[in-house]
């Protein structure tokens, strides 16, 4: 497994699209934090409450989730596109070990980068909005929650990339499941519609970022529901990867 992780690390750091996508994620987090907090401070004519400053500092999370999902797709689909997956399978005939190595390294890299980017976004937002007080515990929780959510989005993309193997198709599917369909689910009528929407992918996953639950789920139970969606995509991709030709 150590050799697999080393190999995957070489792939990730040597591909420019990976570095650029991670950079875009950080820029989105920092840029939206600066814009929303500057706008809020201007509208308020003074400092913004600490809780509001933290929430506004993470407004870039939704777009950043799309860039992370794209990165997850590229980690696996680019090998299918170039034919490099055949070389990888020749080097590591046990396909599940290969996929596990990709997942472990991707999660480790993404979690570090996304958590740091989230903490930096909050730092920028607080510096601009200048709240009279701020709870460091809430800053830490929000940074970790955002980092976990973005990492899960990336893993969702990796699962879809393994399942579909076609880069544009997997990216479109990720956008639909992360952004489009959850928004549409919120428009479903009645109590049954509200229940479906509450458990639908990112509607549940985003609760860990805000730290506020809804009528059906708390922040961490919502994130657990989102992880179940992610696990379904990854497991489906793993099964087909085992059965299909490279």
Short mmCIF file of C-alpha atoms in Angstrom, two decimals:
data_model
loop_
_atom_site.label_atom_id
_atom_site.label_comp_id
_atom_site.label_asym_id
_atom_site.label_seq_id
_atom_site.Cartn_x
_atom_site.Cartn_y
_atom_site.Cartn_z
CA UNK A 1 0.00 0.00 0.00
CA UNK A 2 2.89 2.38 0.72
CA UNK A 3 4.15 1.96 -2.85
CA UNK A 4 0.65 2.62 -4.20
CA UNK A 5 0.37 5.80 -2.12
CA UNK A 6 3.77 6.98 -3.35
CA UNK A 7 2.72 6.35 -6.92
CA UNK A 8 -0.56 8.21 -6.50
CA UNK A 9 1.21 11.10 -4.79
CA UNK A 10 3.55 11.36 -7.79
CA UNK A 11 0.56 11.44 -10.12
CA UNK A 12 -1.25 14.13 -8.13
CA UNK A 13 1.68 16.51 -7.67
CA UNK A 14 2.98 16.11 -11.21
CA UNK A 15 -0.30 16.89 -12.97
CA UNK A 16 -0.86 20.63 -13.37
CA UNK A 17 -4.65 20.32 -13.46
CA UNK A 18 -4.58 18.97 -9.91
CA UNK A 19 -2.51 21.88 -8.59
CA UNK A 20 -4.59 24.43 -10.46
CA UNK A 21 -7.89 22.95 -9.26
CA UNK A 22 -6.75 23.03 -5.64
CA UNK A 23 -5.59 26.62 -6.17
CA UNK A 24 -8.97 27.55 -7.66
CA UNK A 25 -10.69 26.06 -4.61
CA UNK A 26 -8.60 28.22 -2.28
CA UNK A 27 -9.11 31.35 -4.41
CA UNK A 28 -12.88 30.83 -4.46
CA UNK A 29 -12.98 30.47 -0.68
CA UNK A 30 -10.83 33.55 -0.05
CA UNK A 31 -12.39 35.69 -2.78
CA UNK A 32 -15.99 35.14 -1.75
CA UNK A 33 -15.08 35.64 1.89
CA UNK A 34 -13.54 39.02 1.14
CA UNK A 35 -16.42 40.14 -1.08
CA UNK A 36 -19.28 39.11 1.21
CA UNK A 37 -17.71 40.46 4.38
CA UNK A 38 -16.74 43.76 2.73
CA UNK A 39 -20.30 44.09 1.43
CA UNK A 40 -21.79 43.25 4.83
CA UNK A 41 -19.53 45.69 6.65
CA UNK A 42 -20.43 48.42 4.20
CA UNK A 43 -24.16 47.73 4.53
CA UNK A 44 -23.95 47.64 8.34
CA UNK A 45 -21.78 50.74 8.49
CA UNK A 46 -19.53 49.05 11.03
CA UNK A 47 -18.38 45.72 12.49
CA UNK A 48 -20.40 42.58 11.79
CA UNK A 49 -21.35 40.08 14.55
CA UNK A 50 -18.87 37.23 14.85
CA UNK A 51 -21.34 34.46 13.99
CA UNK A 52 -22.43 36.25 10.83
CA UNK A 53 -18.83 36.94 9.85
CA UNK A 54 -17.97 33.24 10.02
CA UNK A 55 -21.01 32.21 7.98
CA UNK A 56 -20.31 34.84 5.32
CA UNK A 57 -16.67 33.83 5.20
CA UNK A 58 -17.70 30.40 3.94
CA UNK A 59 -20.06 31.54 1.16
CA UNK A 60 -17.55 30.32 -1.41
CA UNK A 61 -18.02 26.75 -0.23
CA UNK A 62 -20.69 25.90 -2.80
CA UNK A 63 -18.61 26.86 -5.84
CA UNK A 64 -15.50 25.40 -4.23
CA UNK A 65 -17.39 22.12 -3.86
CA UNK A 66 -17.78 21.99 -7.64
CA UNK A 67 -14.06 22.51 -8.19
CA UNK A 68 -13.28 19.75 -5.68
CA UNK A 69 -15.77 17.40 -7.35
CA UNK A 70 -14.10 18.15 -10.68
CA UNK A 71 -10.73 17.32 -9.15
CA UNK A 72 -12.10 14.03 -7.84
CA UNK A 73 -13.37 13.14 -11.30
CA UNK A 74 -10.03 13.97 -12.93
CA UNK A 75 -8.07 11.83 -10.48
CA UNK A 76 -9.55 8.69 -12.05
CA UNK A 77 -11.15 9.67 -15.37
CA UNK A 78 -7.97 11.22 -16.76
CA UNK A 79 -6.32 7.80 -16.54
CA UNK A 80 -9.16 6.23 -18.49
CA UNK A 81 -8.97 9.03 -21.07
CA UNK A 82 -5.22 8.66 -21.66
CA UNK A 83 -5.11 4.89 -21.25
CA UNK A 84 -2.85 5.25 -18.23
CA UNK A 85 -5.25 3.10 -16.22
CA UNK A 86 -3.90 0.04 -18.07
CA UNK A 87 -0.40 0.79 -16.85
CA UNK A 88 -1.68 1.35 -13.33
CA UNK A 89 -3.52 -1.97 -13.34
CA UNK A 90 -0.47 -3.77 -14.71
CA UNK A 91 1.57 -2.32 -11.84
CA UNK A 92 -1.19 -3.04 -9.30
CA UNK A 93 -3.29 -5.98 -10.53
CA UNK A 94 -5.53 -5.81 -7.45
CA UNK A 95 -7.88 -3.10 -8.64
CA UNK A 96 -9.46 -2.51 -5.26
CA UNK A 97 -6.03 -1.84 -3.77
CA UNK A 98 -5.39 0.66 -6.55
CA UNK A 99 -8.71 2.42 -5.97
CA UNK A 100 -8.22 2.40 -2.20
CA UNK A 101 -4.81 4.02 -2.62
CA UNK A 102 -6.32 6.75 -4.79
CA UNK A 103 -9.08 7.37 -2.25
CA UNK A 104 -6.78 7.47 0.79
CA UNK A 105 -4.31 9.87 -0.78
CA UNK A 106 -7.03 12.06 -2.28
CA UNK A 107 -8.84 12.37 1.05
CA UNK A 108 -5.62 13.20 2.91
CA UNK A 109 -4.53 15.90 0.46
CA UNK A 110 -8.02 17.37 0.06
CA UNK A 111 -8.76 17.50 3.77
CA UNK A 112 -5.56 19.37 4.55
CA UNK A 113 -5.89 21.85 1.68
CA UNK A 114 -9.62 22.48 2.14
CA UNK A 115 -9.46 22.87 5.91
CA UNK A 116 -6.56 25.32 5.65
CA UNK A 117 -8.35 27.23 2.88
CA UNK A 118 -11.52 27.40 4.99
CA UNK A 119 -9.60 28.65 8.03
CA UNK A 120 -7.85 31.24 5.88
CA UNK A 121 -11.20 32.35 4.42
CA UNK A 122 -12.57 32.86 7.93
CA UNK A 123 -9.41 34.76 8.86
CA UNK A 124 -9.81 37.08 5.87
CA UNK A 125 -13.50 37.57 6.59
CA UNK A 126 -12.93 38.38 10.26
CA UNK A 127 -10.15 40.82 9.36
CA UNK A 128 -12.51 42.68 7.03
CA UNK A 129 -15.74 42.56 9.06
CA UNK A 130 -13.96 43.15 12.39
CA UNK A 131 -16.57 41.60 14.71
CA UNK A 132 -16.51 42.81 18.32
CA UNK A 133 -15.97 39.23 19.53
CA UNK A 134 -15.48 35.82 18.02
CA UNK A 135 -15.42 32.32 19.47
CA UNK A 136 -12.31 30.41 18.45
CA UNK A 137 -14.12 27.14 19.04
CA UNK A 138 -16.69 28.11 16.41
CA UNK A 139 -13.91 29.10 14.02
CA UNK A 140 -12.26 25.69 14.44
CA UNK A 141 -15.57 23.84 14.05
CA UNK A 142 -16.54 25.78 10.92
CA UNK A 143 -13.10 25.33 9.35
CA UNK A 144 -13.16 21.58 9.97
CA UNK A 145 -16.79 21.28 8.86
CA UNK A 146 -16.08 23.09 5.61
CA UNK A 147 -12.93 21.05 5.02
CA UNK A 148 -14.81 17.79 5.57
CA UNK A 149 -17.67 18.86 3.31
CA UNK A 150 -15.36 19.89 0.45
CA UNK A 151 -13.36 16.68 0.80
CA UNK A 152 -16.59 14.66 0.65
CA UNK A 153 -17.57 16.52 -2.54
CA UNK A 154 -14.23 15.62 -4.06
CA UNK A 155 -14.69 11.99 -3.07
CA UNK A 156 -18.18 12.12 -4.60
CA UNK A 157 -16.57 13.23 -7.85
CA UNK A 158 -13.99 10.44 -7.63
CA UNK A 159 -16.76 7.89 -7.18
CA UNK A 160 -18.68 9.26 -10.15
CA UNK A 161 -15.51 9.34 -12.24
CA UNK A 162 -14.87 5.68 -11.44
CA UNK A 163 -18.48 4.83 -12.22
CA UNK A 164 -18.82 6.77 -15.49
CA UNK A 165 -15.16 6.90 -16.64
CA UNK A 166 -15.96 9.77 -19.03
CA UNK A 167 -14.70 13.13 -17.76
CA UNK A 168 -17.43 15.48 -19.11
CA UNK A 169 -20.21 13.05 -18.19
CA UNK A 170 -18.89 12.55 -14.66
CA UNK A 171 -18.44 16.30 -14.12
CA UNK A 172 -21.97 17.04 -15.34
CA UNK A 173 -23.32 14.31 -13.05
CA UNK A 174 -21.41 15.79 -10.11
CA UNK A 175 -22.76 19.27 -10.81
CA UNK A 176 -26.28 17.87 -11.05
CA UNK A 177 -26.06 15.94 -7.78
CA UNK A 178 -24.21 18.62 -5.82
CA UNK A 179 -25.88 21.80 -7.07
CA UNK A 180 -28.81 21.41 -9.46
CA UNK A 181 -30.91 18.54 -8.09
CA UNK A 182 -30.66 19.61 -4.42
CA UNK A 183 -31.99 23.04 -5.42
CA UNK A 184 -34.82 21.42 -7.35
CA UNK A 185 -35.58 19.12 -4.41
CA UNK A 186 -36.13 22.19 -2.23
CA UNK A 187 -39.08 23.09 -4.47
CA UNK A 188 -40.94 19.83 -3.84
CA UNK A 189 -44.35 20.46 -2.24
CA UNK A 190 -45.69 19.27 1.08
CA UNK A 191 -44.14 17.50 4.03
CA UNK A 192 -42.92 14.59 1.92
CA UNK A 193 -41.12 17.05 -0.34
CA UNK A 194 -39.45 18.70 2.64
CA UNK A 195 -38.35 15.30 3.94
CA UNK A 196 -36.88 14.28 0.58
CA UNK A 197 -35.09 17.62 0.23
CA UNK A 198 -33.62 17.41 3.73
CA UNK A 199 -31.91 14.09 2.95
CA UNK A 200 -30.83 14.92 -0.59
CA UNK A 201 -27.03 15.02 -1.07
CA UNK A 202 -25.65 18.49 -0.31
CA UNK A 203 -28.82 19.72 1.39
CA UNK A 204 -27.81 17.33 4.17
CA UNK A 205 -24.05 17.72 3.76
CA UNK A 206 -23.99 21.51 4.05
CA UNK A 207 -25.39 21.36 7.57
CA UNK A 208 -21.92 20.54 8.89
CA UNK A 209 -20.60 23.79 7.40
CA UNK A 210 -23.24 26.04 8.93
CA UNK A 211 -23.36 24.08 12.19
CA UNK A 212 -27.12 24.45 12.17
CA UNK A 213 -29.47 21.52 11.74
CA UNK A 214 -32.94 21.42 10.22
CA UNK A 215 -36.17 19.78 11.32
CA UNK A 216 -34.90 16.34 10.31
CA UNK A 217 -31.13 16.33 10.78
CA UNK A 218 -28.40 17.84 12.91
CA UNK A 219 -25.07 19.03 11.47
CA UNK A 220 -23.20 15.75 11.94
CA UNK A 221 -26.11 13.45 11.15
CA UNK A 222 -26.64 15.47 7.97
CA UNK A 223 -22.99 14.98 7.06
CA UNK A 224 -23.40 11.24 7.74
CA UNK A 225 -26.30 11.16 5.28
CA UNK A 226 -24.15 12.91 2.69
CA UNK A 227 -21.35 10.41 3.27
CA UNK A 228 -23.88 7.64 2.57
CA UNK A 229 -24.54 9.19 -0.85
CA UNK A 230 -20.79 9.45 -1.46
CA UNK A 231 -20.23 5.85 -0.34
CA UNK A 232 -22.95 4.65 -2.73
CA UNK A 233 -21.19 6.33 -5.67
CA UNK A 234 -17.77 5.01 -4.65
CA UNK A 235 -19.02 1.46 -4.07
CA UNK A 236 -20.89 1.40 -7.38
CA UNK A 237 -17.76 2.62 -9.13
CA UNK A 238 -15.64 0.01 -7.32
CA UNK A 239 -17.93 -2.83 -8.37
CA UNK A 240 -17.86 -1.78 -12.02
CA UNK A 241 -14.12 -1.16 -11.94
CA UNK A 242 -13.68 -4.75 -10.80
CA UNK A 243 -15.95 -6.14 -13.51
CA UNK A 244 -15.23 -3.98 -16.57
CA UNK A 245 -12.23 -4.06 -18.86
CA UNK A 246 -9.75 -1.21 -18.47
#
